[in-house]
Amino acid sequence: MKGFKIAAVLTLFFVAGILPLSAMAEKYPSEPLNYILCFNPGGETDITA
């Protein structure tokens, strides 16, 4: 039983050390985003905003 607890604790530390590495993979987005909007400037949407 003591060996199982040691293995569980070591596994927990290993997983806790590996998980942050996937979050640091790449910054998103890697290039600027372009938005295409189908509303005219100065139209109804600008008035209601």
XYZ file of C-alpha atoms in Angstrom:
49
model
C 0.000 0.000 0.000
C 2.884 2.359 0.770
C 4.376 1.735 -2.670
C 1.062 2.618 -4.299
C 0.933 5.951 -2.465
C 4.472 6.799 -3.508
C 3.686 5.919 -7.125
C 0.509 8.020 -7.011
C 2.366 11.047 -5.636
C 5.154 10.714 -8.208
C 2.589 10.419 -11.000
C 0.798 13.520 -9.724
C 4.026 15.536 -9.710
C 4.925 14.283 -13.186
C 1.523 15.232 -14.640
C 1.589 18.618 -12.878
C 4.971 19.308 -14.462
C 3.942 18.266 -17.979
C 0.584 20.087 -18.264
C 1.942 23.683 -18.336
C 4.214 22.811 -21.265
C 1.247 22.364 -23.596
C -0.058 25.821 -22.674
C 3.236 27.411 -23.725
C 3.226 25.807 -27.183
C 2.510 28.828 -29.398
C 0.949 32.231 -29.054
C -2.359 32.480 -30.873
C -2.875 34.065 -33.337
C 0.470 33.992 -35.048
C -0.608 36.667 -37.558
C -3.143 39.532 -37.516
C -6.815 38.716 -37.961
C -8.896 40.373 -40.657
C -12.585 40.881 -39.990
C -14.981 41.105 -42.920
C -18.212 42.818 -41.907
C -21.234 43.113 -44.154
C -22.530 46.363 -42.630
C -22.194 49.808 -44.166
C -20.454 52.503 -42.112
C -22.925 55.068 -40.813
C -25.822 52.709 -41.367
C -28.484 51.355 -39.048
C -25.999 49.402 -36.955
C -23.985 52.540 -36.123
C -27.137 54.433 -35.168
C -28.313 51.697 -32.783
C -24.853 51.311 -31.256
